[in-house]
Tab-separated table of C-alpha atoms and ligand atoms in Angstrom:
chain	number	residue	atom	x	y	z
A	1	MET	CA	149.597	57.474	96.444
A	2	ARG	CA	147.555	58.668	99.398
A	3	HIS	CA	147.067	56.217	101.930
A	4	THR	CA	144.385	56.210	104.913
A	5	ILE	CA	143.654	53.684	107.422
A	6	LEU	CA	140.292	53.330	109.167
A	7	ARG	CA	141.357	51.730	112.585
A	8	GLY	CA	139.183	49.769	114.997
A	9	GLY	CA	135.818	49.729	113.320
A	10	LEU	CA	133.404	46.820	113.272
A	11	VAL	CA	133.079	45.928	109.638
A	12	LEU	CA	129.857	44.531	108.440
A	13	ASP	CA	129.632	41.575	105.763
A	14	ILE	CA	126.035	41.862	104.878
A	15	ALA	CA	126.094	38.579	102.626
A	16	ALA	CA	127.643	36.761	105.645
A	17	GLY	CA	125.357	38.712	108.195
A	18	SER	CA	128.400	39.015	110.377
A	19	THR	CA	130.716	41.651	111.716
A	20	GLU	CA	134.338	41.552	112.538
A	21	PRO	CA	136.827	44.148	114.286
A	22	ALA	CA	139.205	45.079	111.445
A	23	ASP	CA	141.482	47.829	110.058
A	24	ILE	CA	140.698	49.087	106.585
A	25	LEU	CA	143.669	50.244	104.563
A	26	ILE	CA	142.541	52.492	101.691
A	27	GLU	CA	144.955	53.425	98.753
A	28	GLY	CA	143.803	56.460	97.038
A	29	ASP	CA	140.169	55.827	96.457
A	30	THR	CA	140.020	52.033	96.742
A	31	ILE	CA	140.118	49.688	99.523
A	32	ARG	CA	143.462	47.830	99.504
A	33	GLU	CA	143.498	45.426	102.500
A	34	ILE	CA	141.497	44.443	105.336
A	35	GLY	CA	143.319	43.251	108.458
A	36	PRO	CA	143.025	42.629	112.027
A	37	PRO	CA	143.316	45.683	114.517
A	38	GLY	CA	146.563	47.014	114.636
A	39	SER	CA	147.689	46.261	111.168
A	40	ALA	CA	150.654	47.873	109.668
A	41	ALA	CA	150.093	50.964	107.505
A	42	PRO	CA	152.501	52.677	105.027
A	43	ASP	CA	154.460	55.749	106.276
A	44	GLY	CA	152.530	58.756	106.151
A	45	ALA	CA	149.067	57.176	105.977
A	46	VAL	CA	146.360	59.129	107.411
A	47	GLU	CA	144.924	57.396	110.449
A	48	ILE	CA	141.101	57.688	111.244
A	49	SER	CA	139.740	56.042	114.288
A	50	ALA	CA	136.629	54.106	113.718
A	51	ALA	CA	136.389	52.822	117.338
A	52	CYS	CA	132.824	52.075	118.346
A	53	ARG	CA	131.611	52.422	114.936
A	54	LEU	CA	129.943	49.904	112.553
A	55	LEU	CA	131.150	50.154	109.137
A	56	HIS	CA	128.816	49.345	106.305
A	57	PRO	CA	128.932	49.773	102.334
A	58	GLY	CA	127.493	53.075	101.330
A	59	LEU	CA	123.831	52.578	100.455
A	60	VAL	CA	123.012	53.005	96.774
A	61	ASN	CA	119.808	54.692	95.646
A	62	ALA	CA	118.723	53.010	92.534
A	63	HIS	CA	116.182	55.457	91.586
A	64	THR	CA	115.706	59.069	92.337
A	65	HIS	CA	115.043	62.619	90.562
A	66	GLY	CA	117.573	65.315	91.423
A	67	HIS	CA	115.121	67.999	89.763
A	68	GLY	CA	112.463	67.003	92.495
A	69	ASN	CA	114.357	68.130	95.674
A	70	LEU	CA	112.724	71.697	95.902
A	71	ALA	CA	109.301	70.016	95.429
A	72	LYS	CA	109.271	67.964	98.693
A	73	GLY	CA	106.092	68.470	100.575
A	74	MET	CA	104.333	70.164	97.835
A	75	GLY	CA	101.712	67.399	97.280
A	76	ASP	CA	99.691	65.230	99.457
A	77	ARG	CA	96.942	62.804	97.993
A	78	TRP	CA	98.668	62.493	94.644
A	79	THR	CA	98.402	59.404	92.429
A	80	LEU	CA	101.263	58.960	89.847
A	81	GLU	CA	98.940	60.550	87.435
A	82	LEU	CA	98.067	63.676	89.524
A	83	LEU	CA	101.873	63.780	90.086
A	84	LEU	CA	102.495	64.129	86.385
A	85	THR	CA	99.740	66.573	86.042
A	86	ALA	CA	101.455	68.629	88.521
A	87	GLY	CA	104.803	68.358	86.627
A	88	PRO	CA	105.090	71.822	85.204
A	89	TRP	CA	104.007	73.509	88.557
A	90	ILE	CA	107.035	71.434	90.207
A	91	VAL	CA	109.585	71.786	87.283
A	92	ALA	CA	108.827	74.632	84.850
A	93	ASN	CA	110.963	77.689	84.729
A	94	ARG	CA	114.053	76.085	85.784
A	95	THR	CA	117.455	77.691	85.081
A	96	PRO	CA	120.746	75.778	85.203
A	97	GLU	CA	121.359	77.387	88.591
A	98	VAL	CA	118.212	75.757	89.889
A	99	GLU	CA	119.062	72.366	88.449
A	100	TYR	CA	122.315	72.435	90.153
A	101	LEU	CA	120.741	73.631	93.495
A	102	SER	CA	117.809	70.984	93.622
A	103	THR	CA	120.434	68.261	92.728
A	104	LEU	CA	122.882	69.464	95.272
A	105	LEU	CA	120.299	69.630	98.009
A	106	GLY	CA	119.185	66.018	97.302
A	107	ALA	CA	122.915	64.772	97.272
A	108	VAL	CA	123.527	66.603	100.623
A	109	GLU	CA	120.370	64.742	102.142
A	110	MET	CA	121.601	61.454	100.774
A	111	VAL	CA	125.172	61.550	101.996
A	112	LEU	CA	123.741	62.625	105.599
A	113	LYS	CA	121.509	59.609	105.627
A	114	GLY	CA	124.517	57.169	104.556
A	115	CYS	CA	123.944	56.902	100.776
A	116	THR	CA	126.978	57.394	98.618
A	117	ALA	CA	125.622	56.695	95.020
A	118	CYS	CA	122.526	57.306	93.043
A	119	TYR	CA	120.776	56.682	89.702
A	120	ASP	CA	119.364	60.330	88.860
A	121	LEU	CA	116.668	60.493	86.186
A	122	SER	CA	117.004	64.155	85.491
A	123	PHE	CA	114.299	66.317	84.005
A	124	GLU	CA	114.776	69.404	82.034
A	125	TRP	CA	111.907	71.182	80.035
A	126	PRO	CA	111.720	71.293	77.059
A	127	LEU	CA	114.961	69.406	76.118
A	128	PRO	CA	117.902	68.045	77.935
A	129	THR	CA	120.873	70.398	77.341
A	130	PRO	CA	124.568	69.777	77.798
A	131	GLU	CA	124.557	72.686	80.303
A	132	GLY	CA	121.693	71.255	82.569
A	133	LEU	CA	123.263	67.824	82.619
A	134	THR	CA	126.535	69.268	83.575
A	135	GLN	CA	124.868	71.328	86.185
A	136	ALA	CA	123.595	68.130	87.728
A	137	ALA	CA	126.815	66.192	87.460
A	138	GLN	CA	128.634	69.066	89.017
A	139	ALA	CA	126.358	69.123	91.983
A	140	TYR	CA	127.180	65.433	92.589
A	141	GLY	CA	130.850	66.203	91.928
A	142	ASP	CA	130.803	68.968	94.501
A	143	VAL	CA	129.278	67.227	97.061
A	144	GLY	CA	131.634	64.181	96.315
A	145	MET	CA	128.940	61.664	95.651
A	146	ARG	CA	128.964	58.952	92.891
A	147	ALA	CA	125.895	59.195	90.537
A	148	VAL	CA	124.416	58.026	87.323
A	149	VAL	CA	122.639	61.150	85.643
A	150	ALA	CA	120.050	60.236	83.037
A	151	PRO	CA	118.026	62.636	81.075
A	152	MET	CA	114.401	61.766	81.371
A	153	VAL	CA	112.751	62.162	78.161
A	154	ALA	CA	109.582	61.581	76.053
A	155	ASP	CA	108.051	62.484	72.759
A	156	ARG	CA	104.442	62.505	73.751
A	157	SER	CA	102.854	64.369	76.332
A	158	PHE	CA	101.132	62.826	79.291
A	159	TYR	CA	97.698	63.965	77.887
A	160	ASP	CA	98.499	62.261	74.569
A	161	ALA	CA	99.665	59.044	76.446
A	162	ILE	CA	96.630	58.312	78.284
A	163	PRO	CA	93.693	56.880	76.361
A	164	GLY	CA	90.664	59.173	76.313
A	165	LEU	CA	92.350	61.782	78.816
A	166	LEU	CA	92.812	64.668	76.012
A	167	GLU	CA	89.094	64.164	74.812
A	168	ALA	CA	87.890	64.233	78.553
A	169	LEU	CA	89.530	67.746	79.085
A	170	PRO	CA	87.257	70.799	78.409
A	171	SER	CA	88.281	72.714	75.254
A	172	PRO	CA	90.009	75.540	77.365
A	173	LEU	CA	91.991	72.957	79.139
A	174	GLN	CA	92.851	70.927	75.942
A	175	LYS	CA	94.446	74.335	74.733
A	176	GLY	CA	96.279	74.686	78.129
A	177	VAL	CA	98.053	71.279	77.811
A	178	ALA	CA	98.728	71.675	74.154
A	179	GLN	CA	101.784	73.655	75.152
A	180	LEU	CA	103.156	70.857	77.186
A	181	ARG	CA	103.880	68.637	74.185
A	182	PRO	CA	107.595	67.789	74.146
A	183	PRO	CA	109.775	68.566	71.093
A	184	SER	CA	110.174	65.918	68.328
A	185	ALA	CA	111.874	62.664	68.897
A	186	GLU	CA	114.597	63.821	66.588
A	187	ALA	CA	115.538	66.957	68.540
A	188	THR	CA	115.554	65.086	71.762
A	189	ILE	CA	117.678	62.088	70.343
A	190	ALA	CA	120.092	64.686	68.979
A	191	ALA	CA	120.451	66.807	72.457
A	192	ILE	CA	121.153	63.608	74.477
A	193	ARG	CA	123.760	62.478	71.614
A	194	ASP	CA	125.548	65.874	72.194
A	195	ALA	CA	125.495	65.422	75.953
A	196	LEU	CA	126.722	61.766	75.880
A	197	ARG	CA	129.441	62.551	73.251
A	198	ASP	CA	130.683	65.797	75.331
A	199	TRP	CA	130.471	64.053	78.835
A	200	SER	CA	133.695	65.373	80.540
A	201	PHE	CA	133.159	63.896	84.137
A	202	ASP	CA	135.174	60.840	85.415
A	203	ARG	CA	132.738	58.060	84.705
A	204	ASP	CA	133.901	56.316	87.818
A	205	ARG	CA	132.309	59.348	89.701
A	206	VAL	CA	129.415	60.629	87.662
A	207	ARG	CA	128.273	58.826	84.550
A	208	PRO	CA	125.517	59.435	82.059
A	209	ALA	CA	122.709	57.142	81.055
A	210	VAL	CA	119.418	57.597	78.924
A	211	ALA	CA	115.924	57.487	80.515
A	212	PRO	CA	112.851	57.158	77.987
A	213	THR	CA	110.461	58.128	81.033
A	214	ILE	CA	107.558	55.845	80.616
A	215	PRO	CA	107.148	53.576	77.547
A	216	HIS	CA	103.867	54.750	76.116
A	217	HIS	CA	104.743	58.308	76.670
A	218	CYS	CA	107.486	57.367	73.796
A	219	SER	CA	106.888	56.492	70.230
A	220	ASP	CA	108.667	53.061	69.506
A	221	ALA	CA	111.125	54.845	67.200
A	222	PHE	CA	111.943	57.094	70.028
A	223	ILE	CA	112.540	54.224	72.412
A	224	LEU	CA	114.572	52.498	69.955
A	225	GLY	CA	116.634	55.677	69.429
A	226	CYS	CA	117.339	55.921	73.153
A	227	ALA	CA	118.386	52.209	73.405
A	228	GLU	CA	120.810	52.837	70.425
A	229	LEU	CA	122.391	55.934	72.110
A	230	ALA	CA	122.858	53.774	75.208
A	231	ARG	CA	124.384	51.002	73.561
A	232	GLU	CA	126.535	53.214	71.275
A	233	PHE	CA	127.862	55.126	74.564
A	234	ASP	CA	127.935	52.156	76.641
A	235	VAL	CA	125.426	53.615	79.234
A	236	GLY	CA	122.249	52.441	81.151
A	237	LEU	CA	118.835	52.672	79.794
A	238	HIS	CA	116.071	53.469	82.720
A	239	SER	CA	112.394	53.663	82.331
A	240	HIS	CA	109.312	53.647	84.583
A	241	VAL	CA	107.502	50.464	83.747
A	242	ALA	CA	104.407	48.881	85.256
A	243	GLU	CA	104.300	51.524	87.883
A	244	SER	CA	100.629	52.387	88.328
A	245	LYS	CA	97.742	50.398	87.446
A	246	VAL	CA	96.785	53.113	85.027
A	247	GLN	CA	100.275	52.427	83.259
A	248	ALA	CA	99.520	48.620	83.366
A	249	VAL	CA	96.082	48.925	81.776
A	250	THR	CA	97.353	51.654	79.280
A	251	GLY	CA	100.095	49.321	78.138
A	252	ILE	CA	97.458	46.606	77.280
A	253	ARG	CA	95.379	48.840	75.594
A	254	VAL	CA	98.067	50.714	73.550
A	255	TYR	CA	100.251	47.531	72.826
A	256	GLY	CA	97.750	44.469	73.127
A	257	HIS	CA	100.235	43.316	75.742
A	258	THR	CA	102.203	44.497	78.515
A	259	GLN	CA	104.795	47.311	78.481
A	260	THR	CA	107.550	44.837	79.194
A	261	ALA	CA	106.510	42.435	76.581
A	262	HIS	CA	106.290	45.197	74.145
A	263	LEU	CA	109.971	46.339	75.191
A	264	GLU	CA	111.102	42.796	74.522
A	265	THR	CA	109.467	42.863	71.046
A	266	LEU	CA	111.277	46.078	70.476
A	267	GLY	CA	114.717	44.216	71.451
A	268	VAL	CA	115.450	47.028	73.889
A	269	LEU	CA	115.866	44.560	77.107
A	270	GLY	CA	119.279	43.738	78.616
A	271	SER	CA	121.786	43.983	81.547
A	272	TYR	CA	122.060	47.837	80.802
A	273	PHE	CA	118.406	48.123	81.435
A	274	THR	CA	116.478	49.106	84.609
A	275	VAL	CA	112.962	49.109	85.070
A	276	ALA	CA	111.839	51.792	87.943
A	277	HIS	CA	108.919	50.427	90.123
A	278	GLY	CA	107.603	47.344	88.439
A	279	VAL	CA	104.553	47.094	90.571
A	280	TRP	CA	102.247	45.650	87.927
A	281	LEU	CA	104.867	43.448	86.495
A	282	ASP	CA	103.285	39.868	85.862
A	283	PRO	CA	105.452	36.652	86.098
A	284	ASP	CA	106.061	36.545	82.581
A	285	ASP	CA	107.593	40.095	82.566
A	286	MET	CA	109.607	39.321	85.520
A	287	LYS	CA	111.109	36.144	83.551
A	288	ARG	CA	111.461	38.480	80.606
A	289	LEU	CA	113.764	40.996	82.557
A	290	GLY	CA	115.335	38.125	84.540
A	291	ASP	CA	116.306	36.377	81.350
A	292	ASN	CA	117.613	39.405	80.010
A	293	GLY	CA	119.925	40.133	83.200
A	294	ALA	CA	117.828	43.325	83.728
A	295	SER	CA	117.344	45.249	87.008
A	296	VAL	CA	114.368	46.667	88.757
A	297	ALA	CA	114.688	49.537	91.070
A	298	HIS	CA	112.240	48.976	93.697
A	299	ASN	CA	110.762	52.067	95.460
A	300	PRO	CA	108.313	51.044	98.128
A	301	GLY	CA	107.986	54.292	99.753
A	302	SER	CA	106.935	56.091	96.552
A	303	ASN	CA	104.666	53.261	95.446
A	304	MET	CA	102.849	53.623	98.716
A	305	ARG	CA	102.962	57.366	98.714
A	306	LEU	CA	101.388	57.484	95.207
A	307	GLY	CA	99.140	54.581	95.852
A	308	SER	CA	100.664	52.525	93.101
A	309	GLY	CA	100.715	49.406	95.038
A	310	LEU	CA	102.950	46.783	96.675
A	311	ALA	CA	105.751	45.325	94.218
A	312	ASP	CA	106.553	41.834	94.620
A	313	ALA	CA	110.149	41.545	95.212
A	314	ARG	CA	110.276	37.979	95.933
A	315	ALA	CA	108.704	37.057	92.647
A	316	MET	CA	111.344	39.099	90.937
A	317	LEU	CA	114.210	37.515	92.747
A	318	GLU	CA	112.905	34.069	91.768
A	319	GLN	CA	112.926	35.087	88.235
A	320	ARG	CA	116.558	36.202	88.681
A	321	VAL	CA	115.740	39.643	88.317
A	322	ASN	CA	118.558	42.036	89.679
A	323	LEU	CA	116.998	44.009	92.582
A	324	GLY	CA	117.912	47.286	93.656
A	325	ILE	CA	116.136	49.639	96.010
A	326	GLY	CA	115.437	53.469	95.514
A	327	THR	CA	113.785	56.115	97.205
A	328	ASP	CA	112.260	58.130	94.222
A	329	GLY	CA	112.286	61.877	93.829
A	330	ALA	CA	111.345	64.172	96.743
A	331	SER	CA	108.137	65.109	94.780
A	332	CYS	CA	106.639	61.742	95.581
A	333	ALA	CA	108.738	60.143	98.372
A	334	ASP	CA	109.240	62.731	100.025
A	335	ASN	CA	112.517	62.107	101.672
A	336	GLN	CA	115.740	60.622	100.361
A	337	ASN	CA	116.476	58.142	103.036
A	338	MET	CA	117.793	54.653	101.953
A	339	TYR	CA	117.493	53.215	105.412
A	340	GLU	CA	113.634	54.102	105.299
A	341	ALA	CA	113.635	52.660	101.656
A	342	MET	CA	115.436	49.263	102.817
A	343	ARG	CA	113.197	49.161	105.837
A	344	LEU	CA	110.065	49.484	103.700
A	345	ALA	CA	111.168	46.959	101.129
A	346	SER	CA	111.333	44.588	103.872
A	347	PHE	CA	107.947	45.555	105.484
A	348	VAL	CA	106.149	45.676	101.943
A	349	SER	CA	107.225	42.071	101.348
A	350	LYS	CA	105.762	40.894	104.633
A	351	VAL	CA	102.440	42.397	104.276
A	352	GLN	CA	101.867	40.546	100.933
A	353	GLY	CA	100.883	37.155	102.468
A	354	PRO	CA	101.058	34.671	105.303
A	355	ASP	CA	103.872	32.391	103.962
A	356	TRP	CA	106.722	34.044	106.058
A	357	ARG	CA	109.288	31.983	103.943
A	358	ARG	CA	108.410	34.119	100.859
A	359	TRP	CA	109.102	37.396	102.777
A	360	LEU	CA	112.419	39.142	102.089
A	361	THR	CA	114.942	38.697	104.532
A	362	THR	CA	116.726	41.663	106.016
A	363	ARG	CA	119.960	40.316	104.363
A	364	GLU	CA	118.216	40.343	100.896
A	365	ALA	CA	116.849	44.065	101.408
A	366	ALA	CA	120.349	45.056	102.420
A	367	LEU	CA	122.073	43.362	99.596
A	368	ALA	CA	119.409	45.059	97.209
A	369	ALA	CA	120.225	48.564	98.517
A	370	THR	CA	123.845	48.051	98.020
A	371	GLU	CA	125.310	45.325	95.612
A	372	GLY	CA	121.977	45.190	93.677
A	373	SER	CA	121.592	48.950	93.226
A	374	ALA	CA	125.256	49.142	92.360
A	375	ARG	CA	124.552	46.537	89.557
A	376	ALA	CA	121.606	48.593	88.314
A	377	LEU	CA	124.015	51.743	88.240
A	378	GLY	CA	126.610	49.901	86.365
A	379	PHE	CA	128.868	49.840	89.262
A	380	ALA	CA	129.028	46.066	89.958
A	381	GLY	CA	132.247	45.046	91.522
A	382	LYS	CA	133.195	48.581	92.298
A	383	ILE	CA	130.866	49.605	95.134
A	384	GLY	CA	128.381	47.934	97.340
A	385	ARG	CA	130.732	46.024	99.460
A	386	ILE	CA	133.557	46.676	101.777
A	387	ALA	CA	136.248	44.344	100.291
A	388	PRO	CA	139.806	44.785	98.805
A	389	GLY	CA	139.434	46.323	95.221
A	390	TYR	CA	136.176	48.084	95.853
A	391	LYS	CA	135.914	51.755	96.189
A	392	ALA	CA	136.165	53.072	99.690
A	393	ASP	CA	132.627	54.013	100.030
A	394	ILE	CA	132.053	53.558	103.798
A	395	VAL	CA	129.375	54.726	106.164
A	396	MET	CA	130.266	54.836	109.873
A	397	LEU	CA	127.664	54.268	112.327
A	398	ASP	CA	127.665	55.280	116.095
A	399	LEU	CA	127.402	52.041	118.080
A	400	ASP	CA	126.605	54.166	121.190
A	401	HIS	CA	123.501	55.511	119.638
A	402	PRO	CA	120.215	54.198	120.888
A	403	ASN	CA	119.562	52.414	117.471
A	404	TRP	CA	122.343	50.040	118.321
A	405	LEU	CA	121.515	49.367	122.064
A	406	PRO	CA	121.538	46.672	122.538
A	407	PHE	CA	123.517	45.192	119.609
A	408	ASN	CA	121.673	42.028	119.030
A	409	ASP	CA	122.099	41.422	115.187
A	410	PRO	CA	123.834	43.675	112.597
A	411	VAL	CA	121.808	43.277	109.520
A	412	ASN	CA	118.487	43.219	111.385
A	413	GLN	CA	119.304	46.428	113.090
A	414	LEU	CA	120.589	47.910	109.860
A	415	VAL	CA	117.401	47.382	108.138
A	416	HIS	CA	114.730	47.541	110.870
A	417	VAL	CA	116.200	49.840	113.247
A	418	GLU	CA	118.547	52.531	111.734
A	419	ASP	CA	117.042	55.439	110.226
A	420	GLY	CA	120.132	57.467	109.495
A	421	THR	CA	120.399	59.095	112.929
A	422	ALA	CA	123.316	57.051	113.868
A	423	VAL	CA	125.292	58.193	110.879
A	424	VAL	CA	128.554	59.911	112.070
A	425	SER	CA	130.807	60.047	109.189
A	426	VAL	CA	130.589	58.789	105.479
A	427	MET	CA	133.626	58.309	103.160
A	428	ILE	CA	133.278	58.247	99.403
A	429	GLY	CA	136.300	57.085	97.378
A	430	GLY	CA	138.374	57.426	100.402
A	431	ARG	CA	137.493	61.089	101.104
A	432	LEU	CA	135.259	62.119	104.205
A	433	VAL	CA	132.113	63.784	102.769
A	434	VAL	CA	130.474	63.618	106.101
A	435	ASP	CA	132.823	64.069	108.931
A	436	ASN	CA	131.169	63.960	112.585
A	437	ARG	CA	127.739	64.707	111.272
A	438	ARG	CA	128.628	67.520	109.088
A	439	VAL	CA	128.882	67.719	105.233
A	440	THR	CA	132.607	68.671	104.694
A	441	THR	CA	132.193	69.722	100.923
A	442	VAL	CA	129.387	72.200	100.883
A	443	ASP	CA	128.409	75.391	102.652
A	444	LEU	CA	125.216	74.685	104.090
A	445	ASP	CA	124.347	78.108	104.976
A	446	ARG	CA	124.723	79.485	101.573
A	447	LEU	CA	122.871	76.510	100.246
A	448	ARG	CA	120.082	77.509	102.720
A	449	THR	CA	119.851	80.925	101.252
A	450	ARG	CA	120.051	80.142	97.753
A	451	VAL	CA	117.309	77.181	98.111
A	452	ALA	CA	114.880	79.823	99.747
A	453	ALA	CA	115.409	82.304	97.151
A	454	ALA	CA	114.917	79.778	94.371
A	455	ARG	CA	111.793	78.529	95.992
A	456	GLU	CA	110.337	82.032	96.106
A	457	ARG	CA	111.050	82.704	92.461
A	458	LEU	CA	109.810	79.603	91.156
A	459	ALA	CA	106.660	79.868	93.342
A	460	ALA	CA	105.893	83.201	91.585
A	461	ALA	CA	106.971	82.034	87.986
A	462	ASN	CA	104.844	78.905	88.256
A	463	ALA	CA	101.767	80.354	89.788
A	464	GLY	CA	99.974	79.800	86.448
A	465	TYR	CA	100.966	76.383	86.070
A	466	ARG	CA	99.759	75.733	89.789
A	467	ARG	CA	96.295	77.093	88.679
A	468	LEU	CA	96.418	74.822	85.566
A	469	TYR	CA	97.067	71.905	87.856
A	470	GLU	CA	94.121	72.891	90.096
A	471	ALA	CA	91.884	73.014	86.886
A	472	LEU	CA	93.080	69.742	85.727
A	473	GLU	CA	93.162	67.793	89.077
A	474	PRO	CA	89.168	66.946	89.016
A	475	VAL	CA	89.458	65.678	85.462
A	476	VAL	CA	92.560	63.701	85.538
A	477	GLY	CA	91.446	62.611	89.070
A	478	SER	CA	88.340	60.992	87.780
A	479	HIS	CA	89.517	59.859	84.248
A	480	CYS	CA	92.558	57.994	85.501
A	481	PRO	CA	91.008	56.071	88.486
A	482	GLY	CA	88.326	55.110	85.951
A	483	LEU	CA	90.928	53.379	83.715
A	484	ALA	CA	92.307	51.702	86.844
A	485	ARG	CA	89.128	50.170	87.621
A	486	ALA	CA	89.301	48.066	84.622
A	487	PRO	CA	89.800	44.213	85.651
A	488	TYR	CA	93.622	43.591	85.511
A	489	HIS	CA	94.627	40.094	86.569
A	490	VAL	CA	98.073	39.785	87.774
A	491	HIS	CA	98.652	36.313	89.479
A	492	ARG	CA	99.800	37.969	92.685
A	493	TYR	CA	101.018	35.851	95.634
A	494	GLY	CA	98.486	33.770	97.648
A	495	ALA	CA	95.049	32.288	97.054
A	496	ARG	CA	92.199	34.504	95.924
A	497	LEU	CA	88.573	33.460	96.269
A	498	ASP	CA	87.200	35.408	93.229
B	501	LIG	ZN1	110.678	58.118	89.115
């Protein structure tokens, strides 16, 4: 067995809020021992100096979209609904190679910014294919990053899912969006089943999951089919729930109660289930999720970028919801920086009311971005901590960097100061994936060339979808905010005068 010893680093214990100088002995991909500086190592162990480095557990991104990485910066004033309208422009005409490149690019950005694992809701039009999912999984494998790859699916189009939207479109546009209807529930379920059955990657590195994208974009039978597959193959289930106010209002209109109440009625909640966003969850919804051991992937950056709102992470924690933190995809985030996501999670909590005792602490934000996200990915007890028995997913920060001068408090500085610029090296499963600020596993020059070529080809191929977006924008951009004007009372934190 290969041994590595990381010598002389300052090891962060997030839960304790403290650091300790220590040597970390790694056997294969797992942390074996943490001892005082100068600890003995087996003969032949590779020694890596971590002098002047703060070592923290790799950050875990609980929600992103690998297919979105070629779309960074494509939009500005997009609501969630305008983003969904732009979907075909962003993701049409993908080949398996583009799927690979897009996912690889995101993985490279994440590892350079201290993130060692992610939950990727990957979209392929019209159907997920074993080939497309293999390309996405291969991209993580090639970078050396851990991931959960979940095909993101629906059996209704956005235009069929939003009350009155199709009718609001002039008839040429109705014809334009008719081609965007997804295939039947049976066809999609069969495609996912094939992918899950034939999964060939080591599940400790890259595992599959299932992502019925948004509850009301899916028939009940389809959601039940997805949940059944997740249980049969022992994988996660992940859905965008209560993300925008339009979604929350639509849930009430379509189901007569909230999306989460509906999912509970269907019997699909459980510890394998992750809600993405959860901005508009009410206290009963949070209790439903907490009682079922479910997770929320809190994406504060995306929630602000799309104007979805400010999720109440404190209320979630009070209902024993497992809290993870994510960036969301590059089409709506737009970077993949988990330090920024942690920082925003802290800030978003702090703007919600004057009672500072209810604000998230930096410790809670950092735990959510490590152990909390790890549990959402199904990796509880394996990643998210630097401790014996855990995988050696370790980020090394330069303590000489201005971010750490002076060194006052490790967790406050990790969450409120660090932005990724002090990341020097990143180890995943005992392997240095980033070494002295360079990715060791991917040829970045080659990636750059291939990404530029793909961008050019896609811009030409999707010009028609771009024009369709431009024609749809005024209609969707008026109809959906109109729905969102409906009174919707969530008992938010703090007193209200109305
Ligand atoms: Zn998402």
